Short mmCIF file of C-alpha atoms and ligand atoms in Angstrom, two decimals:
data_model
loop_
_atom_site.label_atom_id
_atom_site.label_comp_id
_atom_site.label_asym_id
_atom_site.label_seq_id
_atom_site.Cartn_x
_atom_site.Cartn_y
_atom_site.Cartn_z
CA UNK A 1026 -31.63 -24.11 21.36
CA UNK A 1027 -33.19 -20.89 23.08
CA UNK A 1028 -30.29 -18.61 22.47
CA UNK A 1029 -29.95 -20.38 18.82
CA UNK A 1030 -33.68 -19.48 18.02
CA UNK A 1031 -32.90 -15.37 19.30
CA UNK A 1032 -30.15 -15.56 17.06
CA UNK A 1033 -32.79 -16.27 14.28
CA UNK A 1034 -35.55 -13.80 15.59
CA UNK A 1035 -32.83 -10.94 16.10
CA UNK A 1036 -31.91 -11.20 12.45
CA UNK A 1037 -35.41 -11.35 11.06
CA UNK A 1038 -36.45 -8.19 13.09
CA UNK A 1039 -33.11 -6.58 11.95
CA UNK A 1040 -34.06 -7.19 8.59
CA UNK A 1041 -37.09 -4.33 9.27
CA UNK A 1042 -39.23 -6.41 6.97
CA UNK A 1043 -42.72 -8.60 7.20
CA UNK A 1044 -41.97 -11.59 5.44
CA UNK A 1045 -38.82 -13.41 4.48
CA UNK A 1046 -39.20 -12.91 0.90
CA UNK A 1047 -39.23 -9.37 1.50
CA UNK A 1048 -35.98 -10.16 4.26
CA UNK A 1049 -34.35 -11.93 1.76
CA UNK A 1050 -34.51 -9.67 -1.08
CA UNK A 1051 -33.29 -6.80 0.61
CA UNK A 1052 -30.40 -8.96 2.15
CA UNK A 1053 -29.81 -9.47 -1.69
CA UNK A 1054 -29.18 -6.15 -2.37
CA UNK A 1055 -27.16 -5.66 0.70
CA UNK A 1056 -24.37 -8.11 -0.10
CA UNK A 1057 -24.50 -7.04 -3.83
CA UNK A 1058 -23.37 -3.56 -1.92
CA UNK A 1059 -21.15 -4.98 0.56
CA UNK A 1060 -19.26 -7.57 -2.22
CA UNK A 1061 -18.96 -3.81 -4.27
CA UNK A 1062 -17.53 -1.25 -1.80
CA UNK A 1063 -14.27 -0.54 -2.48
CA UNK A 1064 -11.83 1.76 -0.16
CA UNK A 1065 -8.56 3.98 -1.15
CA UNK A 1066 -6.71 5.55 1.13
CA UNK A 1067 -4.19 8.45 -0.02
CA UNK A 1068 -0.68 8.50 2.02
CA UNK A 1069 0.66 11.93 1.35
CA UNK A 1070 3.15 14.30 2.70
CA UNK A 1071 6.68 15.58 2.23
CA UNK A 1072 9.60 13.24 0.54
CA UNK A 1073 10.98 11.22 3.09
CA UNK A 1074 8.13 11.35 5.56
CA UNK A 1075 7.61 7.91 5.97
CA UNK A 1076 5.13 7.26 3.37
CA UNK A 1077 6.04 3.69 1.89
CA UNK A 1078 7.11 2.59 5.52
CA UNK A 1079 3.29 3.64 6.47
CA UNK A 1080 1.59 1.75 3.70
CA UNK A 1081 3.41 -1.18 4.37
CA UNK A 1082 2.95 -1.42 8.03
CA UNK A 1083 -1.23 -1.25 7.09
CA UNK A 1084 -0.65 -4.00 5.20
CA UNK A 1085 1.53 -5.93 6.89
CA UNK A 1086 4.26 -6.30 5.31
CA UNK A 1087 7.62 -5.78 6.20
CA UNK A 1088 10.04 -3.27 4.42
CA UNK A 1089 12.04 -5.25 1.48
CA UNK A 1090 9.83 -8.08 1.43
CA UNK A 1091 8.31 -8.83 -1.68
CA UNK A 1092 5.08 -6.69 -2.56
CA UNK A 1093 6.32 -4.25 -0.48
CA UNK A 1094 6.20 -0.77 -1.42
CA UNK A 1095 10.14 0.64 -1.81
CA UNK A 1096 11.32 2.47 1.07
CA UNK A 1097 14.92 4.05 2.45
CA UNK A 1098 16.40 7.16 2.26
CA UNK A 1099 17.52 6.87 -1.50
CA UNK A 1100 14.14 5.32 -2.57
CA UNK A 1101 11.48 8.14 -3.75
CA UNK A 1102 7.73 7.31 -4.70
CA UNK A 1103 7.72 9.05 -8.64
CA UNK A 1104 4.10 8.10 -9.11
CA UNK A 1105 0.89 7.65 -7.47
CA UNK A 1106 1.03 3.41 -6.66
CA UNK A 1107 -1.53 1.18 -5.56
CA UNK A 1108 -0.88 -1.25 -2.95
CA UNK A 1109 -3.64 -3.84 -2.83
CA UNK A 1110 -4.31 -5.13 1.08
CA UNK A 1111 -2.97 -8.67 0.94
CA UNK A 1112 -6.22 -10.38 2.12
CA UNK A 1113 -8.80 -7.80 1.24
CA UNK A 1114 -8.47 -7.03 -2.16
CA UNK A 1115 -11.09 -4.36 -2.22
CA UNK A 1116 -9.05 -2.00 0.29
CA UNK A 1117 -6.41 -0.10 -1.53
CA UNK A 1118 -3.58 1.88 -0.24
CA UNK A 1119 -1.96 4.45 -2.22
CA UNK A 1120 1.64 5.37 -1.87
CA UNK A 1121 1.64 8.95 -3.70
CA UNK A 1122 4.34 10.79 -4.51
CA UNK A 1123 6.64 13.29 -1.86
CA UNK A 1124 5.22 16.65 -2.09
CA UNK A 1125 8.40 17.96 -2.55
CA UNK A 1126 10.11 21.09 -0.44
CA UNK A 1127 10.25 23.53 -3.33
CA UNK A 1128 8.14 25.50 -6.19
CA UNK A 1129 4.87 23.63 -4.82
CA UNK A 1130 1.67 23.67 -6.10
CA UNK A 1131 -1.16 21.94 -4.53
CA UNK A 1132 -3.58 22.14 -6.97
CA UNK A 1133 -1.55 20.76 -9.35
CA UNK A 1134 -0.50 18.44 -7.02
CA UNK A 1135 -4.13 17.04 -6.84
CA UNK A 1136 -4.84 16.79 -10.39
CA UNK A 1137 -1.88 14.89 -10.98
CA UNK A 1138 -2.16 12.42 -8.42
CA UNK A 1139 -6.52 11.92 -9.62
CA UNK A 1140 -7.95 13.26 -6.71
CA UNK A 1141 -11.54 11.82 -7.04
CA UNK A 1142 -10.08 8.36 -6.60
CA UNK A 1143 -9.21 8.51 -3.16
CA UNK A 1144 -11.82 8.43 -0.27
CA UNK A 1145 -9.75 10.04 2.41
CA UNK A 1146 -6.17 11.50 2.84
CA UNK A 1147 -3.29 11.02 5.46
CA UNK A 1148 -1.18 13.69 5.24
CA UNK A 1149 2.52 12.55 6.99
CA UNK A 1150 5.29 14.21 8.61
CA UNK A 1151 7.78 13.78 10.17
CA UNK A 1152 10.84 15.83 11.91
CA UNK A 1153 9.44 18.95 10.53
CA UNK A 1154 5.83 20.21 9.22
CA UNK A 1155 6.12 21.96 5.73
CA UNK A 1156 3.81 25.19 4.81
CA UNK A 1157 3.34 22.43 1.54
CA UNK A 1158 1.65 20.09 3.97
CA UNK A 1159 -0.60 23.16 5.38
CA UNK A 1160 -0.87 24.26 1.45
CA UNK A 1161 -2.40 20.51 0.68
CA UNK A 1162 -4.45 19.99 3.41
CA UNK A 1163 -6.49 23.54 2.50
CA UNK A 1164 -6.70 22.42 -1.17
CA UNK A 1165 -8.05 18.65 -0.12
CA UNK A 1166 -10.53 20.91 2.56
CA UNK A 1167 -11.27 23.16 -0.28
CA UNK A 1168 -12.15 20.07 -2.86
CA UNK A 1169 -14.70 18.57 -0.03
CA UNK A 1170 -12.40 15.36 1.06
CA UNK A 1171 -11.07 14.49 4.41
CA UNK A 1172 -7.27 14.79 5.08
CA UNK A 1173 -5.65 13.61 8.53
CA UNK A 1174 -2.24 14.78 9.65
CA UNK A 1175 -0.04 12.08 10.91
CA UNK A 1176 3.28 12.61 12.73
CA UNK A 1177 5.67 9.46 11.67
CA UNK A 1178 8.88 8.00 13.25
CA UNK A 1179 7.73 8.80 16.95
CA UNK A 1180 9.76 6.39 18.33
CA UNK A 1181 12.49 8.00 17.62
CA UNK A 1182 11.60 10.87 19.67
CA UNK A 1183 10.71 9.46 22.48
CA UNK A 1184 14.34 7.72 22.16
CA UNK A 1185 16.27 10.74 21.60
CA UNK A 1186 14.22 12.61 24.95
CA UNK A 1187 14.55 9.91 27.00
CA UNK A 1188 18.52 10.28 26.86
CA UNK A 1189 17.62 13.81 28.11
CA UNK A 1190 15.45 13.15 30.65
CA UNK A 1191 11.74 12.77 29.22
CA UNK A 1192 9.03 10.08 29.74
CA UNK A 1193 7.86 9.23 26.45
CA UNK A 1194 4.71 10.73 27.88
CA UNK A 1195 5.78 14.51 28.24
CA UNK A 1196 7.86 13.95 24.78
CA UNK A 1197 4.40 12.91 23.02
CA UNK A 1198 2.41 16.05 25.14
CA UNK A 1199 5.16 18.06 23.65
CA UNK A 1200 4.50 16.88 20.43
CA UNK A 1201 1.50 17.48 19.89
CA UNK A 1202 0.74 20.34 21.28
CA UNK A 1203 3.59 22.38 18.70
CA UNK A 1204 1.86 20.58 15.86
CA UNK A 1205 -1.54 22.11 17.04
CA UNK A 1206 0.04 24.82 17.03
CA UNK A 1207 1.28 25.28 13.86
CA UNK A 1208 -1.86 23.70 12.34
CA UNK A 1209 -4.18 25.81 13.96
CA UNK A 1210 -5.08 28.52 11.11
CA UNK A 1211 -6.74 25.04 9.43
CA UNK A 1212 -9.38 24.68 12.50
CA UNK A 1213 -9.79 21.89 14.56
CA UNK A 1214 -7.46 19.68 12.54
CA UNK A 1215 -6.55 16.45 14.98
CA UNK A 1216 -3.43 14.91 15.00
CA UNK A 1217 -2.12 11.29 15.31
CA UNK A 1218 1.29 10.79 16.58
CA UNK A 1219 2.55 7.22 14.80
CA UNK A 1220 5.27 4.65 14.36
CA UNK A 1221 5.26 2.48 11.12
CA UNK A 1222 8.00 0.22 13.76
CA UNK A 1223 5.46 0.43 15.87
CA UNK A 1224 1.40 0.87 14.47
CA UNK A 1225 -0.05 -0.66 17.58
CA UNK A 1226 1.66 1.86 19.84
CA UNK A 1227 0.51 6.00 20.27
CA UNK A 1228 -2.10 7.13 18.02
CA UNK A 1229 -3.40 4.29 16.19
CA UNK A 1230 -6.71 3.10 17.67
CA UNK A 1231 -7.52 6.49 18.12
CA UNK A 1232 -7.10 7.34 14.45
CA UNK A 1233 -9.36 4.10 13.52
CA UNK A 1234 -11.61 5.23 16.03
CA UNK A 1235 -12.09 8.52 13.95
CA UNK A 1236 -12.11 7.16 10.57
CA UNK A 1237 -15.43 5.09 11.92
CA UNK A 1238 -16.84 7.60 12.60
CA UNK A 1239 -16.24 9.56 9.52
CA UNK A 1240 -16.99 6.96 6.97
CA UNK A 1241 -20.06 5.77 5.45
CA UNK A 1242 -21.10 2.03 7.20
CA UNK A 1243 -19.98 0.19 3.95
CA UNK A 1244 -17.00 1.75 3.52
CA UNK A 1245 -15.78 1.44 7.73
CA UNK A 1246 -16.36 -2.18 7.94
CA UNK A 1247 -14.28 -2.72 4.85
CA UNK A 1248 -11.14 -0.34 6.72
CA UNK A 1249 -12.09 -2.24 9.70
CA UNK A 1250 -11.72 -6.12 8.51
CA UNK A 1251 -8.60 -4.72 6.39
CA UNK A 1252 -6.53 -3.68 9.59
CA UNK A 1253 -3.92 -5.78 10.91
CA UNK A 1254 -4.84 -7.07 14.49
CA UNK A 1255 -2.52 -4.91 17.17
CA UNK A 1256 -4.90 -5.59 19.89
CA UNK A 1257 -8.20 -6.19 21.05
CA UNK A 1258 -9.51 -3.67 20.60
CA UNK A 1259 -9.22 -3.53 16.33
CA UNK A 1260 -9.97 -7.02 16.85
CA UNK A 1261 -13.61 -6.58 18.58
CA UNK A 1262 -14.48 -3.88 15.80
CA UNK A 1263 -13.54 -6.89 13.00
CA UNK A 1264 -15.78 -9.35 14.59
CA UNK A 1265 -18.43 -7.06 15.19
CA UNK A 1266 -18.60 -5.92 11.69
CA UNK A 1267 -19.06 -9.49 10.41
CA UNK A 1268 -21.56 -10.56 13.06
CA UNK A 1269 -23.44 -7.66 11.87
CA UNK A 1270 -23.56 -9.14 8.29
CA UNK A 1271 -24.10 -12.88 9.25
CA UNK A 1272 -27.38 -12.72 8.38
CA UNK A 1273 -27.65 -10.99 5.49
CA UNK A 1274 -25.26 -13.20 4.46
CA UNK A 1275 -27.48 -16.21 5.59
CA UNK A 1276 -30.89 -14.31 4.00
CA UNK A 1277 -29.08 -13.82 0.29
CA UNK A 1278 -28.00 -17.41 0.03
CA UNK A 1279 -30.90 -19.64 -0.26
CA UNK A 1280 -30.96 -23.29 -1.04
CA UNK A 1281 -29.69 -22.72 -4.52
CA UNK A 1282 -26.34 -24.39 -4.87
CA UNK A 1283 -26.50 -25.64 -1.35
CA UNK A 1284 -24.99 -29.12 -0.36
CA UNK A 1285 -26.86 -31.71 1.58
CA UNK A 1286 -24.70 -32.62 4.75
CA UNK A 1287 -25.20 -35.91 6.38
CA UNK A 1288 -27.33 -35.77 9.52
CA UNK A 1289 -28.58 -32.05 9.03
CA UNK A 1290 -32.05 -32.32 7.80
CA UNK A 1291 -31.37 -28.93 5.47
CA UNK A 1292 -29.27 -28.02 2.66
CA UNK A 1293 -27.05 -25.07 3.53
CA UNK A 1294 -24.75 -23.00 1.55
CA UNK A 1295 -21.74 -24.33 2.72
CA UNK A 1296 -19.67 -22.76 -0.15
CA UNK A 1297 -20.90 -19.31 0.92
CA UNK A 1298 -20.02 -20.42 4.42
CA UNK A 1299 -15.86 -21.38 3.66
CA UNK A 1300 -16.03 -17.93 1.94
CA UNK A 1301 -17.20 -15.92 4.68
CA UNK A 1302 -15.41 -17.87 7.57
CA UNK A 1303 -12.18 -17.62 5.43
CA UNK A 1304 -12.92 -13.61 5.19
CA UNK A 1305 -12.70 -13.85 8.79
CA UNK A 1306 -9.93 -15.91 8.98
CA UNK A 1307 -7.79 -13.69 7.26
CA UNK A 1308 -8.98 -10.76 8.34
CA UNK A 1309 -8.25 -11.82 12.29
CA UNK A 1310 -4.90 -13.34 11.51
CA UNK A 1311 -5.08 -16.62 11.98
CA UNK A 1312 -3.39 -17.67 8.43
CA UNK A 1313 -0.23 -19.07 9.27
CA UNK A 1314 1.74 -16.04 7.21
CA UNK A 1315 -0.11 -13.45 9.49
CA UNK A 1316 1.15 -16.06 12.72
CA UNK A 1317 4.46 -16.76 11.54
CA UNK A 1318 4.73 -12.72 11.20
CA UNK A 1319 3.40 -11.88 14.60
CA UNK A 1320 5.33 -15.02 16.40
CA UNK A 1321 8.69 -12.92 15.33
CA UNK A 1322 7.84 -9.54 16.04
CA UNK A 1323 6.66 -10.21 19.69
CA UNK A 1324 9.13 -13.42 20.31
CA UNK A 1325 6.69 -16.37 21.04
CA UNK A 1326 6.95 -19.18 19.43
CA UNK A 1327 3.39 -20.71 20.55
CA UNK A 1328 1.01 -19.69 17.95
CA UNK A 1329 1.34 -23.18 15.80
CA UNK A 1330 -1.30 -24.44 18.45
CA UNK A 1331 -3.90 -22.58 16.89
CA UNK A 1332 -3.38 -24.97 13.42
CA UNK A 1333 -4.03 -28.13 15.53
CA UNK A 1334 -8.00 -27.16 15.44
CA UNK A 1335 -10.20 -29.20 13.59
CA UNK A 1336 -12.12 -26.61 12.66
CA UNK A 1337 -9.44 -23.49 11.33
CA UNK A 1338 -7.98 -26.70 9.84
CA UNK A 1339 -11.10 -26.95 7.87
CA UNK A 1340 -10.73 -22.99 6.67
CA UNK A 1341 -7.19 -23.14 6.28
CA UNK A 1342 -7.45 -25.71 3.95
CA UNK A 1343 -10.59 -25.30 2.18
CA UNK A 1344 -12.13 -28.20 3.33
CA UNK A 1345 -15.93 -28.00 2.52
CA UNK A 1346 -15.85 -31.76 3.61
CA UNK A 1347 -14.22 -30.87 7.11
CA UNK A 1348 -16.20 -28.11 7.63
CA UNK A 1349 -19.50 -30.06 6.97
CA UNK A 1350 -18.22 -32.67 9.58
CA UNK A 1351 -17.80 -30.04 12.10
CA UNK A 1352 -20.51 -27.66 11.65
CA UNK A 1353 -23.29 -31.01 11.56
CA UNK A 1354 -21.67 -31.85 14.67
CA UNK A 1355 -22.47 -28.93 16.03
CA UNK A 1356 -25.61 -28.20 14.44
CA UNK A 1357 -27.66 -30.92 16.60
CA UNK A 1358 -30.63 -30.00 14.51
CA UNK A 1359 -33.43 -32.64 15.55
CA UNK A 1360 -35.09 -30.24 17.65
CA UNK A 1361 -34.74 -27.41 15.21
CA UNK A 1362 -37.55 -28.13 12.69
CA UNK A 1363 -40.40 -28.17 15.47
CA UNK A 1364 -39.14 -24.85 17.40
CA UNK A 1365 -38.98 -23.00 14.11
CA UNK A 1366 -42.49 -23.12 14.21
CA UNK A 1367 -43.06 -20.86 17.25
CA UNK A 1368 -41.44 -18.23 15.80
CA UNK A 1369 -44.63 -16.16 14.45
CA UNK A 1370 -43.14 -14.13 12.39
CA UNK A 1371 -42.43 -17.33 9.98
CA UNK A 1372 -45.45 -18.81 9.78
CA UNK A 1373 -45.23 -21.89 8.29
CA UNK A 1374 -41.50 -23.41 7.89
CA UNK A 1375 -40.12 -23.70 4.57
CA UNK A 1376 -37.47 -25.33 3.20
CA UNK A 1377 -35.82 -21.89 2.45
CA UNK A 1378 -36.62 -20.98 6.05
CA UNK A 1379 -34.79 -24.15 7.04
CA UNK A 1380 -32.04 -23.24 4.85
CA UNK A 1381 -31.68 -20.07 5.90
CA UNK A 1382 -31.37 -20.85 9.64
CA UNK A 1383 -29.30 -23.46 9.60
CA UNK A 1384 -26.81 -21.19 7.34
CA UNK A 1385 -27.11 -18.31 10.00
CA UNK A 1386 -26.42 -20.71 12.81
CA UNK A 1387 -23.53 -22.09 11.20
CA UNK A 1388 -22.33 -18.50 10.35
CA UNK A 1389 -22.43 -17.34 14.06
CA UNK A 1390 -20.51 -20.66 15.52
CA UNK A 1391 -18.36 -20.54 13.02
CA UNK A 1392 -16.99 -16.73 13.09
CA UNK A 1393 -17.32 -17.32 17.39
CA UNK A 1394 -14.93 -20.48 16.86
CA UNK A 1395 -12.72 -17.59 15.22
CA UNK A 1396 -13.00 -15.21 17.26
CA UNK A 1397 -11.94 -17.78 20.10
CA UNK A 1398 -8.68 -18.41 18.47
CA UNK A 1399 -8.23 -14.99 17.28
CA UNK A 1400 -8.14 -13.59 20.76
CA UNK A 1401 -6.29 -16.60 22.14
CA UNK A 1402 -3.59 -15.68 20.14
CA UNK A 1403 -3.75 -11.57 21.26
CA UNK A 1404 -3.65 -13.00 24.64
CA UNK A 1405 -0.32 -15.37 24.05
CA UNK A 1406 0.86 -12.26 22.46
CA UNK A 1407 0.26 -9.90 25.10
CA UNK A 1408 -1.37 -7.47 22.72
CA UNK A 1409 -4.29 -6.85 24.81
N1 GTP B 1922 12.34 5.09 13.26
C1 GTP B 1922 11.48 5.15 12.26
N2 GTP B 1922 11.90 5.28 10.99
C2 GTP B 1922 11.02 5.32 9.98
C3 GTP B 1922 9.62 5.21 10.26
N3 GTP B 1922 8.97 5.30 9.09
C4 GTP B 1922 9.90 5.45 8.12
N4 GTP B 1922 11.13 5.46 8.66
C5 GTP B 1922 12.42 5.63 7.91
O1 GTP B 1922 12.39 6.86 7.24
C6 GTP B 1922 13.01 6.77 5.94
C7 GTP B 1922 12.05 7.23 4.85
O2 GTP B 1922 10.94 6.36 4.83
P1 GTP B 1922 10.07 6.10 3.52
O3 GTP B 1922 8.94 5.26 3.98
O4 GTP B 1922 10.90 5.59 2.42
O5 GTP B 1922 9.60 7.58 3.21
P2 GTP B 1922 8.70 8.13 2.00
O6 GTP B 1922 7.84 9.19 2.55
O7 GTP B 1922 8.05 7.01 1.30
O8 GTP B 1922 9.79 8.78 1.07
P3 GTP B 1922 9.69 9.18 -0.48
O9 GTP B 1922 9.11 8.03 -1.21
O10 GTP B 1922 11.10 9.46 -0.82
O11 GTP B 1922 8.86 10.41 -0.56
C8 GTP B 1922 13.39 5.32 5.80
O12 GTP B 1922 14.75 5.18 6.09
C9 GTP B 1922 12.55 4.60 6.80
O13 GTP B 1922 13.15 3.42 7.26
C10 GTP B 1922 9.19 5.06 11.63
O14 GTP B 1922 7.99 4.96 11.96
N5 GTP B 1922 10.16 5.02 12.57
MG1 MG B 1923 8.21 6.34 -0.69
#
């Protein structure tokens, strides 16, 4: 009960506000902002870069599967397309089209692919940087956006210099330090050596870890819940971003629309709680697509296991019956009412209060239960 109640202080104090009306209106407006951010990442760079192979490894899905953006050696992006992340459909990816080799101009280049839409750009390349790639990344600078320069198809360097000697190490060293080299007129550009065969490998993390920093809160914990789990890493960011919003979440829902569950002396919003616990559940991986998927790549077969819980069960079925059976089980709430009332801050306990603290307590056992599985399975998979 202790750590339950400095769950419920912790949030109130985050909230910076004196009462919970004033809490709870300002949580309002936070998920109104949260439930509008939208994010669109550009994937530019020379035909035959790796572009389409790129977008679909972010989303996770595998070349020639359906959905999947078209990729091969024959196969050339025309237009500017947008790939919608499979699970968060306010994350879009943008295939754009090859920047060609010849005649290019990269101002024109912008204004036909609608520059304003996109929040940030990845510039990729492979075997060989272009002076077109230089050309666009001084335009984007020029136009006040962010570019990134990503070196694709890694792997198949560090194949090729391992037949002559080379740890994939020195070939990566190597690497990189020619591309700063040849980027360097542009400042301190960084560089992310990548593999679309293999995102979790080289650069990746360290890219993510950049893009945090770079975008606006919003905005980085919808790139954040959006990325496919390739370790623990990405998948300690994704919980932390939704513990963070667990009680605004809680706050903004009220007892309007809630559902009376047996033996839990308050309504809670237990349709706002499947919707945020399924966010979560997608978002970590635990759908049996994004299992099936990872189960073949790494050559496990164990991660059915994870289905057998009572409570993903619940999520991955939509349950709000199940879920009400588990969360009241775990909600022993008897006490509750009576040490609500030495937190000073509330004053006298409402039914709203009630509400709202039974909602945020379900909300934190609920994502944790998640979270439990989620890194159970990067464990079996030896991802971490
Ligand atoms: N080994 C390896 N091959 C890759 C990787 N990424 C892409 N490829 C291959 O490179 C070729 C071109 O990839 P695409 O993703 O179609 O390239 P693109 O930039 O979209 O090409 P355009 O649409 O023609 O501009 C394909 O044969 C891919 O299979 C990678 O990370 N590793
Ligand atoms: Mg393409």
């Amino acid at each position: 009960m202790e750590s339950q109640l400095a769950e419920v202080r912790a949030a109130l104090s985050q909230s910076g506000e004196s009462t919970f009306e004033g809490a709870k209106a300002k949580a309002e407006l936070a998920v109104q902002e949260l439930n509008n951010v939208t994010l669109h990442i550009a994937v530019t760079g020379v035909t035959g870069a790796g572009k389409s192979s790129f977008v679909n490894a972010l989303r996770r899905v595998q070349d020639g599967e359906e959905g999947a953006a078209p990729t091969g050696v024959e196969e050339t992006t025309m237009e500017p397309t947008m790939y919608r992340h499979p699970t968060m459909p306010n994350v879009n990816i943008w295939d754009l089209p090859g920047i060609g080799t010849k005649n290019f101009r990269a101002r024109e280049y912008i204004k036909m692919v609608n520059f304003n839409t996109y929040d940030f750009f990845l510039i990729l390349t492979s075997t060989r940087l272009h002076e077109n790639d230089i050309m666009l990344a001084k335009e984007i600078e020029k136009n006040k956006k962010k570019f990134y320069f990503i070196r694709t198809k890694v792997d198949q360097d560090v194949d090729a210099e391992k037949r002559k000697g080379k740890t994939g190490e020195q070939t990566l060293s190597l690497l990189r330090h020619a591309l700063e080299e040849k980027l360097k007129d542009l400042g301190s550009v960084r560089i992310f050596l990548m593999s679309s065969w293999e995102l979790h490998k080289f650069d990746f993390n360290e890219l993510i870890r950049v893009l945090e920093k770079d975008l606006p809160d919003n905005k980085r914990n919808a790139l954040i819940q959006s990325l496919p789990v390739y370790s623990m890493e990405i998948l300690d960011k994704k919980y932390n971003t939704f513990k963070k919003v667990t009680w605004v979440s809680a706050f903004a829902s009220g007892a309007v629309g809630a559902i009376p569950v047996p033996g839990v002396s308050a309504a809670f919003d237990l349709p706002m709680i499947l919707a945020f616990l399924t966010k979560c559940y997608f978002s970590f991986g635990l759908d049996e697509n994004s299992l099936k998927k990872l189960s073949e790549r790494v050559n496990k077969p164990i991660f059915a296991k994870v289905h057998e819980s009572k409570f993903i069960k619940a999520i991955s079925t939509r349950s709000l019956a199940l879920l009400a059976v588990e969360l009241s089980s775990y909600l022993a709430l008897e006490g509750l009412e009576a040490a609500l009332r030495f937190i000073p801050f509330l004053g006298i306990v409402t039914g709203a209060v009630m509400s709202f603290t039974t909602t945020l307590l379900a909300l934190s056992k609920g994502l944790d239960e998640l979270y439990k599985a989620a890194k159970e399975v990067v464990e079996m998979a030896g991802l971490d």
